[in-house]
């Protein structure tokens, strides 16, 4: 099988003897099942954190930014730290879905959906901070260059903060359509499996009528590839522009040309760590161990190790350049980081970001799920401190010693951060219950090359498929309205209460005599199996409602016209 | 449009590919193939023309770049050529480096979104659109090949499809 050639050295990416249908069933299971108690507990905690955060945000906006721990010298601290941290986390999603697609990495298939969801949800969190850290957030729309009554007063396109607006909104919207387009075939799979009418409707709506024609797939793949090609420079540019907030300033410790690539590397580093944290839990609770294997975890660990090393190199480069520059402000900025009042934050950042990923050189460690989970959390703590150190230690001591000060956050600063974490998990938990968390169409397309079942067949020198032994009989099929099973069940329910009509013994009545039943309605009733006044007279409110559900025509009419009462009289007469 | 079509069901992409190639050699017109996932090489085997969606994306990107340049040139250089922090606002090229980030972002924005909208319109996908796959199994694990039937060759086509490994063959009036 030339089309599915795979080097024997490669380990299977889908373990267990999965075939195409098994993939559908496994991925649809969390959506079709019900949420368990743990889910509700975690969801409630996340919701409580979110509500607390909303309270803190309302308090800030209605009272003023003075409720935060900022001062005249340190005028950016937790707000922008959290902003950059969340944006950074968001980057891994696009990286996994775009860069790994360009490099044809098959292992991305099982993790890209969740990684992209993580991107969307964390960029939403990031997007909150530029608004709420404004002194007058109700004028936020002034950042958009819209013609206006002030003689058309425009924005200044020289500011990196405006670039941020363009970068973040482009990033969020492009990631969203990339994600959604990839979801269409998966939503279609859920739609076609759904048994509950409401579920069918919703997934029919969100799958945009995906039909899976050969031409659709051809375009779909091209669109995915072009979007990946666009998203890759986008993801690099977005964090670059975020880093410009600092790099284009004149502050010692901020004004560095290394920031753009170094921030991007840090973003990948922290983003992959977050993916690792989430997926290690998800594979367990959603029983997706067959798709998110230890190999996936190991490969993510390798990415974390590589980007962690890049970040480490950047730290050393910064230190070297500070020493080499001969600029005493620059030199002091780094001396202050290492030995000043925030030495503990610097030490935490150094140990979490530079030392912890280096343990991944040992195979035993990087294939251990528990250690991977711990390190992934350590990395995110370290990356939070990286942003904090860069922002705060450069601001609190710079050119004028008379402006030197300290910073400490208030409960509002902390509350908003906790709120965004809560919001993130609220979104992610809802996502995990309603979205296909693995791109099933993509996993199916690699199943033959990387599934363990097919690998075994290939190793045994057997063909990857079996021609059906039975010859399919040719059948004539009328394309007719197929009655849905749930409808027949309802009809059965209704008739069991009203009594069935037996054409041999009973005589059909002229139902049109009942006021409100026309020829059309009589036909409908006959189709259901209602022929006699006696049957109609047994109808009560419940039966009326059932009838309305089945016919869907003139809801409430039978009740208003009192069909049962009328039928009772007519029944006595005849 | 033929009034009668044959739906041949397959449960494997390799068998489907062979069947498609076989039907092509007998000069039958394959109306459509419905698949649960992208089968690589299927469009080539069916003889579908390559998609031009990447070309449209390139043109949309050029449009985005032009929009960005025209907008910033008008606002920063022509309408209010102010001195903001000593940046030279005499000509576009002098202050160009500061415009690069937004030029880039708008290029990507236009290229990505307009291409996706084009894709949705061309493939007729939008909310409230009814799905048109002939069988719900085509989004799970079955592949359906739809072939038009003209009078005369029906029997031969049937036997060929039966030999090609179809698991189910339905004749459908359209």
XYZ file of C-alpha atoms in Angstrom:
748
model
C 0.000 0.000 0.000
C 1.963 2.908 -1.277
C -0.543 5.455 -0.064
C -0.089 4.385 3.507
C 3.607 3.702 3.652
C 4.970 4.238 7.094
C 8.476 3.642 8.339
C 8.483 0.719 10.762
C 10.446 2.812 13.270
C 7.394 4.980 13.981
C 5.287 4.083 16.956
C 1.500 3.953 16.559
C -0.346 7.180 17.322
C -3.682 5.466 17.861
C -3.434 2.486 20.119
C -5.955 -0.286 20.542
C -7.590 -2.016 17.599
C -9.569 1.015 16.512
C -11.429 1.196 13.256
C -13.198 4.207 11.799
C -16.416 3.639 13.662
C -14.628 3.194 17.002
C -13.086 6.624 16.555
C -16.532 8.184 16.092
C -17.931 6.388 19.101
C -15.029 7.271 21.387
C -15.079 10.941 20.462
C -18.842 11.296 20.601
C -19.086 9.531 23.970
C -18.400 12.553 26.235
C -20.918 14.626 24.271
C -23.636 12.032 24.240
C -23.180 11.068 27.865
C -24.117 13.106 30.885
C -21.831 15.185 33.056
C -20.752 13.412 36.208
C -20.437 14.829 39.703
C -16.788 15.762 39.450
C -17.539 17.823 36.383
C -20.210 19.765 38.225
C -17.927 20.307 41.214
C -15.056 21.615 39.104
C -17.458 23.661 37.016
C -18.958 25.249 40.121
C -15.532 26.165 41.432
C -14.595 27.726 38.104
C -17.907 29.562 37.969
C -17.417 30.902 41.487
C -13.960 32.168 40.513
C -15.458 33.795 37.439
C -18.159 35.516 39.470
C -15.570 36.732 41.941
C -13.564 38.110 39.012
C -16.613 39.845 37.573
C -17.166 41.462 40.955
C -13.550 42.665 41.018
C -13.854 44.041 37.486
C -17.070 45.901 38.269
C -15.460 47.309 41.395
C -12.433 48.488 39.415
C -14.426 50.109 36.666
C -16.919 51.799 38.930
C -14.413 52.949 41.556
C -11.212 53.457 39.600
C -7.869 51.915 38.804
C -6.671 53.224 42.186
C -8.161 50.090 43.698
C -5.206 48.249 42.192
C -1.706 48.186 43.602
C -0.308 50.358 40.807
C 1.472 53.594 41.586
C 2.894 56.545 39.635
C 6.098 54.683 38.841
C 4.854 51.155 38.375
C 1.829 51.814 36.205
C 1.735 48.410 34.576
C 1.948 45.323 36.715
C -0.552 42.507 37.160
C -2.837 43.731 34.396
C -0.278 43.554 31.605
C 1.541 40.604 33.180
C -1.672 38.619 32.981
C -2.400 39.934 29.509
C 0.953 38.771 28.148
C 0.704 35.525 30.059
C -2.683 34.664 28.590
C -1.668 35.700 25.081
C 1.411 33.539 25.448
C -0.639 30.536 26.498
C -2.847 31.046 23.494
C 0.048 30.668 21.129
C 0.548 26.946 21.479
C -2.854 26.206 19.985
C -2.068 27.906 16.734
C 1.363 26.434 16.777
C 0.041 22.922 17.091
C -2.623 23.371 14.451
C -0.649 25.508 12.016
C 3.082 24.947 12.330
C 2.777 21.233 12.957
C 0.397 21.023 9.991
C 2.955 22.691 7.760
C 5.540 20.214 8.994
C 3.082 17.343 8.427
C 3.329 16.139 12.008
C 0.707 13.450 12.339
C 0.770 13.489 16.124
C -0.870 16.893 16.136
C -4.192 15.335 15.028
C -5.171 14.169 18.494
C -4.308 17.391 20.259
C -4.994 20.214 17.823
C -8.689 20.631 18.588
C -8.160 21.115 22.299
C -5.092 23.239 21.751
C -7.063 25.554 19.467
C -9.902 25.723 21.978
C -7.316 26.672 24.549
C -6.076 29.418 22.227
C -9.517 30.885 21.745
C -10.374 30.779 25.428
C -7.074 32.211 26.611
C -7.049 34.989 24.016
C -10.510 35.926 25.282
C -9.019 36.222 28.766
C -6.112 38.235 27.415
C -8.504 40.491 25.539
C -10.189 41.501 28.787
C -7.095 43.144 30.235
C -6.496 45.859 27.625
C -10.076 46.999 28.274
C -10.270 46.795 32.046
C -6.863 48.326 32.671
C -8.046 51.488 30.928
C -8.907 54.445 33.106
C -11.968 55.108 30.989
C -12.892 51.786 29.397
C -16.224 53.137 28.136
C -14.203 55.137 25.596
C -12.372 52.035 24.400
C -14.003 52.326 21.004
C -11.825 55.385 20.366
C -8.939 53.060 19.525
C -10.734 52.087 16.341
C -10.198 54.457 13.394
C -13.839 55.190 12.671
C -14.894 58.491 11.028
C -16.475 60.710 13.660
C -17.917 64.113 14.508
C -14.623 65.485 15.877
C -13.545 66.626 12.417
C -12.722 62.982 12.002
C -10.198 62.656 14.746
C -8.130 59.541 14.141
C -5.848 57.276 16.089
C -2.068 57.360 16.063
C -0.671 54.403 14.185
C 2.759 54.730 15.795
C 1.752 53.123 19.059
C 2.391 49.443 19.778
C -0.743 49.508 21.902
C -2.755 50.182 18.762
C -0.800 47.489 16.950
C -1.895 45.238 19.808
C -5.523 45.999 19.027
C -5.064 44.948 15.433
C -2.884 41.974 16.330
C -5.124 40.530 19.034
C -8.370 41.030 17.151
C -6.905 39.515 13.979
C -5.451 36.667 15.965
C -8.651 35.872 17.797
C -10.850 36.088 14.732
C -8.550 34.090 12.458
C -8.041 31.421 15.116
C -11.780 31.242 15.547
C -12.572 30.633 11.875
C -9.666 28.203 11.590
C -11.008 26.266 14.535
C -14.605 26.384 13.410
C -13.848 25.316 9.856
C -12.000 22.320 11.221
C -14.975 21.538 13.450
C -17.525 21.324 10.632
C -16.963 17.637 9.712
C -16.869 16.693 13.390
C -20.060 18.538 14.182
C -21.579 16.817 11.161
C -20.598 13.453 12.640
C -22.277 14.339 15.937
C -25.309 15.661 14.055
C -25.713 12.418 12.163
C -25.387 10.366 15.317
C -27.692 12.481 17.457
C -30.917 10.885 18.582
C -32.442 13.718 20.583
C -34.152 16.218 18.270
C -32.756 19.231 20.122
C -29.211 17.926 19.853
C -29.725 17.163 16.193
C -30.956 20.678 15.589
C -28.074 22.348 17.392
C -25.374 20.274 15.734
C -27.137 20.676 12.406
C -26.944 24.410 12.933
C -23.294 24.575 13.928
C -22.120 22.108 11.280
C -23.377 24.491 8.591
C -24.847 21.610 6.588
C -21.498 19.879 6.077
C -22.040 17.048 3.607
C -18.542 15.690 2.997
C -18.461 15.769 -0.783
C -15.166 15.069 -2.502
C -15.032 18.674 -3.689
C -15.780 19.970 -0.189
C -12.906 17.936 1.188
C -10.576 19.167 -1.533
C -11.386 22.781 -0.696
C -11.374 22.044 3.021
C -7.834 20.747 2.873
C -6.646 23.662 0.777
C -8.305 26.149 3.122
C -6.724 24.444 6.135
C -3.329 24.559 4.514
C -3.578 28.216 3.505
C -4.923 29.152 6.930
C -2.026 27.289 8.514
C 0.313 29.211 6.242
C -1.308 32.456 7.330
C -1.604 31.543 10.993
C 2.080 30.710 11.348
C 3.377 34.214 10.558
C 0.368 35.563 12.425
C 1.259 33.763 15.603
C 4.846 34.965 15.342
C 3.713 38.519 14.614
C 1.169 38.689 17.407
C 3.550 37.952 20.193
C 6.157 40.069 18.471
C 3.759 43.001 18.556
C 2.963 42.263 22.181
C 6.685 42.314 22.909
C 6.914 45.692 21.111
C 4.906 47.165 23.990
C 8.140 46.852 25.905
C 10.861 46.596 23.296
C 10.016 49.920 21.617
C 10.163 51.790 24.920
C 13.186 53.615 26.331
C 13.136 51.821 29.660
C 16.351 49.985 30.561
C 15.470 46.301 30.788
C 12.711 46.763 28.216
C 14.514 48.322 25.292
C 15.942 45.165 23.733
C 15.885 43.793 20.210
C 15.835 40.232 21.463
C 12.297 40.534 22.796
C 10.314 39.571 19.670
C 11.787 36.076 19.153
C 12.347 35.577 22.860
C 8.738 36.363 23.716
C 7.547 34.066 20.942
C 9.720 31.233 22.240
C 8.397 31.892 25.733
C 4.856 31.839 24.402
C 5.334 28.453 22.778
C 7.008 27.234 25.937
C 4.200 28.293 28.260
C 1.479 27.418 25.753
C 2.698 23.862 25.338
C 2.927 23.552 29.087
C -0.728 24.550 29.366
C -1.745 22.102 26.632
C 0.142 19.438 28.543
C -1.673 20.268 31.791
C -5.089 20.185 30.154
C -4.581 17.115 27.997
C -3.146 14.967 30.735
C -6.380 15.523 32.625
C -8.596 15.304 29.570
C -7.263 11.987 28.291
C -8.088 10.522 31.683
C -11.548 11.952 32.299
C -12.743 11.609 28.701
C -11.127 8.140 28.333
C -9.063 9.220 25.348
C -5.873 7.394 26.316
C -5.941 5.561 23.000
C -5.608 8.834 21.090
C -3.558 11.038 23.398
C -0.815 8.570 24.125
C 2.352 8.744 26.151
C 4.100 9.419 22.870
C 2.082 12.616 22.451
C 3.027 13.676 25.954
C 6.667 12.890 25.255
C 6.682 14.902 22.032
C 5.110 17.872 23.768
C 7.729 17.574 26.460
C 10.412 17.721 23.805
C 8.904 20.926 22.433
C 8.818 22.311 25.968
C 12.446 21.346 26.427
C 13.558 22.929 23.153
C 11.673 26.190 23.657
C 12.717 26.247 27.302
C 16.319 26.060 26.138
C 15.697 28.907 23.685
C 14.284 30.981 26.526
C 17.322 30.077 28.617
C 19.611 31.242 25.807
C 17.682 34.494 25.636
C 18.194 35.076 29.380
C 21.912 34.535 29.011
C 22.040 36.764 25.934
C 20.273 39.547 27.818
C 22.734 39.262 30.663
C 25.712 39.178 28.330
C 24.521 42.190 26.336
C 23.837 44.147 29.515
C 27.408 43.537 30.640
C 28.798 44.103 27.136
C 26.820 47.310 26.504
C 28.611 49.427 29.055
C 25.344 51.193 29.769
C 25.115 51.447 33.526
C 21.317 51.777 33.527
C 21.058 48.519 31.650
C 23.601 46.879 33.887
C 21.802 48.070 36.968
C 18.468 46.792 35.666
C 19.885 43.269 35.597
C 21.741 43.651 38.853
C 18.464 44.795 40.366
C 16.640 41.780 39.008
C 19.135 39.366 40.504
C 19.843 41.072 43.812
C 17.158 43.718 44.297
C 13.959 43.461 46.325
C 12.361 41.198 43.723
C 15.257 38.708 43.686
C 12.861 35.945 44.692
C 10.719 36.507 41.602
C 13.808 36.446 39.392
C 15.071 33.296 41.041
C 11.682 31.647 40.687
C 11.553 32.574 37.018
C 15.084 31.303 36.388
C 14.601 28.017 38.176
C 11.160 27.292 36.718
C 12.003 28.248 33.148
C 15.646 27.357 32.716
C 16.236 24.457 35.068
C 12.926 22.574 35.102
C 12.609 21.843 31.357
C 16.167 20.476 31.294
C 15.066 17.353 33.147
C 13.262 16.397 29.949
C 16.572 15.208 28.531
C 15.952 12.012 30.481
C 13.582 9.677 28.693
C 12.344 8.198 31.949
C 11.213 11.637 33.072
C 9.688 12.885 29.846
C 7.626 9.733 29.423
C 6.316 9.953 32.964
C 2.818 11.403 33.021
C 2.980 12.540 36.627
C 6.274 14.397 36.249
C 5.142 15.928 32.962
C 2.036 17.224 34.676
C 4.004 18.750 37.532
C 6.569 20.349 35.232
C 3.853 21.762 32.997
C 2.409 23.624 35.958
C 5.851 24.718 37.143
C 6.542 26.142 33.689
C 3.387 28.214 33.710
C 4.230 29.614 37.123
C 7.708 30.431 35.855
C 6.386 32.086 32.732
C 4.004 34.219 34.774
C 6.967 35.380 36.801
C 8.973 36.045 33.663
C 6.430 38.656 32.562
C 6.127 40.001 36.086
C 9.898 40.357 36.419
C 10.281 42.021 33.038
C 7.490 44.482 33.689
C 7.834 45.326 37.363
C 11.574 45.160 37.989
C 12.260 47.364 34.978
C 9.709 49.949 36.070
C 10.190 50.185 39.792
C 13.825 51.270 39.445
C 14.914 53.133 36.352
C 16.529 56.451 35.395
C 15.652 58.718 38.336
C 16.413 57.274 41.782
C 13.913 59.732 43.233
C 11.177 57.824 41.384
C 12.202 54.429 42.735
C 9.445 52.598 44.464
C 7.966 49.184 45.130
C 4.904 47.367 43.944
C 2.495 45.093 45.715
C -0.854 43.939 44.349
C -4.197 44.411 46.060
C -6.932 41.846 46.346
C -8.573 43.405 43.283
C -5.504 42.736 41.122
C -5.459 39.172 42.335
C -9.236 38.805 42.116
C -9.310 39.751 38.455
C -6.559 37.263 37.669
C -8.406 34.518 39.520
C -11.538 35.547 37.674
C -9.893 35.052 34.300
C -8.642 31.625 35.343
C -12.196 30.790 36.376
C -13.576 32.117 33.098
C -11.035 30.087 31.149
C -12.001 26.886 32.894
C -15.716 27.608 32.619
C -15.286 27.884 28.862
C -12.983 24.884 28.647
C -15.242 22.662 30.748
C -18.276 23.576 28.675
C -16.235 22.931 25.553
C -15.172 19.500 26.770
C -18.806 18.457 27.163
C -20.245 19.847 23.951
C -17.482 19.826 21.345
C -15.731 16.875 19.748
C -12.455 17.296 21.621
C -10.476 15.374 19.035
C -10.630 16.106 15.324
C -12.153 12.753 14.378
C -11.983 13.338 10.633
C -8.262 13.967 10.878
C -7.621 11.059 13.198
C -9.470 8.787 10.759
C -7.265 10.014 7.940
C -4.113 8.902 9.773
C -5.600 5.725 11.186
C -4.284 3.516 8.398
C -0.792 4.921 8.529
C -0.484 5.284 12.300
C -3.125 3.129 13.945
C -1.737 0.170 15.838
C -4.263 -2.196 14.239
C -3.063 -1.343 10.751
C 0.557 -1.266 11.822
C 0.244 -4.854 12.949
C -1.347 -5.817 9.637
C 1.433 -4.069 7.749
C 4.131 -5.753 9.801
C 2.514 -9.101 9.134
C 2.548 -8.336 5.430
C -1.210 -8.466 5.200
C -3.396 -6.061 3.241
C -4.905 -3.167 5.203
C -8.402 -3.915 4.032
C -10.580 -6.889 3.343
C -12.844 -7.024 0.334
C -16.399 -7.765 1.483
C -17.106 -11.454 0.912
C -20.807 -11.054 0.317
C -21.953 -9.477 -2.895
C -24.163 -6.536 -2.128
C -27.677 -6.935 -3.458
C -28.916 -4.073 -5.581
C -31.992 -2.521 -4.027
C -34.525 0.005 -5.187
C -34.991 2.692 -2.603
C -37.765 5.217 -2.687
C -36.680 8.555 -1.352
C -39.587 9.096 0.983
C -40.124 10.878 4.233
C -38.804 8.480 6.782
C -40.774 8.600 10.002
C -38.437 9.286 12.823
C -38.292 6.593 15.499
C -39.074 9.032 18.300
C -42.245 10.051 16.455
C -43.527 6.509 16.171
C -42.851 6.102 19.866
C -44.927 9.183 20.612
C -47.779 7.969 18.427
C -47.722 4.665 20.276
C -47.881 6.513 23.603
C -50.829 8.574 22.477
C -52.769 5.649 21.109
C -52.208 3.598 24.246
C -54.093 6.288 26.130
C -56.847 6.912 23.608
C -57.402 3.319 22.575
C -56.577 1.833 19.220
C -58.906 1.603 16.288
C -59.609 -1.863 14.971
C -60.963 -1.639 11.423
C -62.654 -5.046 11.706
C -64.900 -4.255 14.653
C -64.989 -0.452 14.896
C -66.612 1.987 12.528
C -64.816 5.205 11.659
C -66.705 8.386 12.556
C -66.828 11.555 10.547
C -64.390 13.567 12.684
C -65.098 16.675 10.631
C -68.275 17.111 12.679
C -66.093 18.262 15.558
C -65.736 22.002 15.320
C -62.067 22.774 14.612
C -61.301 19.559 12.748
C -61.157 20.168 9.018
C -60.553 17.650 6.265
C -56.808 18.165 6.572
C -56.768 17.599 10.311
C -59.011 14.584 9.967
C -56.500 13.082 7.580
C -53.671 13.752 10.032
C -55.625 12.212 12.880
C -56.419 9.181 10.729
C -52.743 8.803 9.917
C -51.941 8.740 13.606
C -54.683 6.151 14.114
C -57.508 8.244 15.520
C -60.778 7.448 13.756
C -63.613 7.587 16.301
C -65.319 10.109 18.540
C -64.702 7.758 21.422
C -60.980 8.086 20.941
C -61.139 11.871 20.709
C -63.353 12.127 23.760
C -60.692 10.478 25.907
C -58.278 13.324 25.249
C -57.133 15.455 28.184
C -54.529 18.212 28.416
C -51.629 15.721 28.272
C -52.988 14.096 25.152
C -53.625 17.466 23.525
C -50.009 18.370 24.138
C -48.804 15.056 22.729
C -50.955 15.573 19.689
C -49.557 19.059 19.181
C -46.030 17.661 19.406
C -46.752 15.048 16.766
C -48.665 17.197 14.308
C -46.856 20.444 14.953
C -49.899 22.256 13.511
C -52.129 24.754 15.336
C -50.742 24.268 18.847
C -53.385 24.642 21.532
C -56.256 24.542 19.090
C -57.709 21.250 20.217
C -57.792 22.520 23.760
C -59.476 25.811 22.869
C -62.135 24.125 20.799
C -62.633 21.433 23.461
C -62.510 18.564 21.019
C -62.991 15.995 23.751
C -66.189 17.624 25.013
C -67.599 17.942 21.529
C -66.638 14.373 20.679
C -68.306 13.117 23.869
C -71.616 14.687 22.788
C -71.270 13.455 19.202
C -70.450 9.984 20.466
C -73.659 9.844 22.533
C -75.731 11.062 19.586
C -74.455 8.444 17.138
C -29.689 15.632 -14.006
C -30.427 11.994 -14.269
C -33.648 10.935 -12.650
C -32.062 7.793 -11.332
C -28.804 7.418 -9.439
C -26.985 4.519 -7.894
C -25.535 4.858 -4.420
C -22.723 2.400 -3.896
C -21.608 2.113 -0.272
C -18.044 1.242 0.713
C -16.584 0.777 4.137
C -12.939 1.371 3.350
C -11.074 4.194 1.659
C -8.725 1.879 -0.242
C -11.615 -0.093 -1.694
C -13.322 3.169 -2.559
C -10.262 4.439 -4.386
C -10.020 1.270 -6.471
C -13.721 1.435 -7.248
C -13.496 5.073 -8.285
C -10.628 4.286 -10.630
C -12.530 1.335 -12.056
C -15.691 3.320 -12.663
C -13.648 6.043 -14.292
C -12.133 3.579 -16.761
C -15.609 2.447 -17.831
C -16.457 6.076 -18.674
C -19.271 6.362 -16.172
C -19.864 9.735 -14.673
C -19.336 9.811 -10.932
C -21.827 12.345 -9.709
C -20.461 12.626 -6.212
C -18.496 10.836 -3.514
C -19.387 11.407 0.123
C -16.634 10.653 2.633
C -16.341 10.902 6.409
C -12.761 12.203 6.153
C -10.446 13.488 3.437
C -9.260 10.603 1.266
C -5.995 11.724 -0.257
C -5.865 11.437 -4.005
C -9.610 11.004 -4.364
C -10.063 14.307 -6.198
C -7.355 13.315 -8.658
C -8.879 9.888 -9.188
C -12.294 11.418 -9.741
C -10.836 13.956 -12.113
C -11.898 16.997 -10.103
C -10.315 20.278 -11.146
C -7.903 21.684 -8.580
C -9.350 24.313 -6.300
C -8.437 27.962 -6.842
C -9.149 29.010 -3.298
C -5.483 29.716 -2.518
C -5.341 32.127 -5.441
C -8.300 34.058 -4.107
C -6.576 34.202 -0.740
C -3.521 35.785 -2.324
C -5.659 38.425 -3.992
C -7.517 39.161 -0.773
C -4.175 39.563 0.977
C -3.087 42.113 -1.619
C -6.363 43.934 -1.051
C -5.728 43.985 2.701
C -2.268 45.421 2.196
C -3.650 48.166 -0.049
C -6.378 48.988 2.472
C -3.784 49.283 5.244
C -1.490 51.521 3.211
C -4.258 53.793 1.944
C -5.808 54.084 5.404
C -2.610 54.905 7.261
C -1.296 57.191 4.527
C -4.509 59.183 4.605
C -4.811 59.355 8.381
C -1.166 59.826 9.399
C 0.315 61.698 6.435
C -2.472 63.515 4.608
C -5.275 64.295 7.060
C -3.441 65.172 10.266
C 0.332 65.217 9.650
C 1.122 65.841 13.320
C 4.357 65.474 15.213
C 3.800 62.638 17.664
C 7.002 62.038 19.603
C 9.245 63.301 16.840
C 8.196 60.711 14.291
C 8.659 62.024 10.744
C 5.198 62.375 9.216
C 6.234 64.130 6.026
C 5.923 61.140 3.728
C 4.625 57.627 4.124
C 7.994 56.042 3.508
C 9.677 58.045 6.264
C 7.425 56.695 8.973
C 6.884 53.349 7.265
C 8.536 51.096 9.883
C 5.851 52.051 12.389
C 3.169 51.078 9.887
C 4.561 47.621 9.127
C 2.818 45.770 11.983
C -0.623 46.919 10.901
C 0.133 46.456 7.206
C 1.026 42.884 8.026
C -1.961 42.224 10.266
C -4.480 43.591 7.790
C -2.958 41.531 4.979
C -3.407 38.383 7.016
C -6.849 39.449 8.217
C -8.193 40.001 4.735
C -6.497 36.938 3.235
C -7.799 34.618 5.952
C -11.334 35.838 6.438
C -12.284 36.535 2.863
C -10.890 33.171 1.804
C -12.917 31.389 4.480
C -16.046 33.284 3.440
C -15.350 32.342 -0.174
C -14.989 28.723 0.873
C -18.275 28.787 2.784
C -20.115 30.341 -0.139
C -18.584 28.111 -2.804
C -19.155 24.927 -0.829
C -22.582 26.203 0.223
C -22.032 26.028 3.969
C -23.806 28.302 6.374
C -25.877 28.078 9.538
C -29.360 26.630 8.914
C -28.104 24.937 5.762
C -29.566 21.435 5.533
C -27.046 18.646 5.178
C -27.280 16.775 1.898
C -25.417 13.563 2.551
C -27.522 10.611 1.400
C -26.864 8.520 4.484
C -25.902 9.387 8.030
C -23.173 6.771 7.932
C -21.188 8.904 5.473
C -19.987 11.078 8.330
C -19.032 8.060 10.399
C -17.382 5.200 8.540
C -19.047 4.733 5.162
C -18.201 6.140 1.754
C -20.916 6.603 -0.827
C -20.300 6.857 -4.533
C -23.177 8.353 -6.468
C -23.373 7.445 -10.158
C -25.885 8.617 -12.695
C -27.757 5.896 -14.552
C -28.610 6.196 -18.190
C -30.797 3.560 -19.802
C -28.945 0.676 -21.372
C -25.833 0.255 -19.312
C -27.536 -0.280 -15.998
C -26.909 -3.995 -15.648
C -23.245 -3.846 -16.507
C -22.693 -1.011 -14.094
C -24.446 -2.903 -11.337
C -22.342 -6.013 -11.673
C -19.205 -3.926 -11.853
C -20.109 -2.119 -8.643
C -20.928 -5.404 -6.966
C -17.520 -6.726 -7.920
C -15.793 -3.550 -6.767
C -16.381 -4.332 -3.116
C -19.477 -2.317 -2.371
C -21.232 -3.371 0.806
C -24.552 -1.930 -0.233
C -25.973 -0.712 -3.527
C -29.115 1.366 -3.731
C -30.943 2.673 -6.740
C -32.511 5.969 -5.863
C -35.056 8.007 -7.770
C -34.100 11.641 -7.589
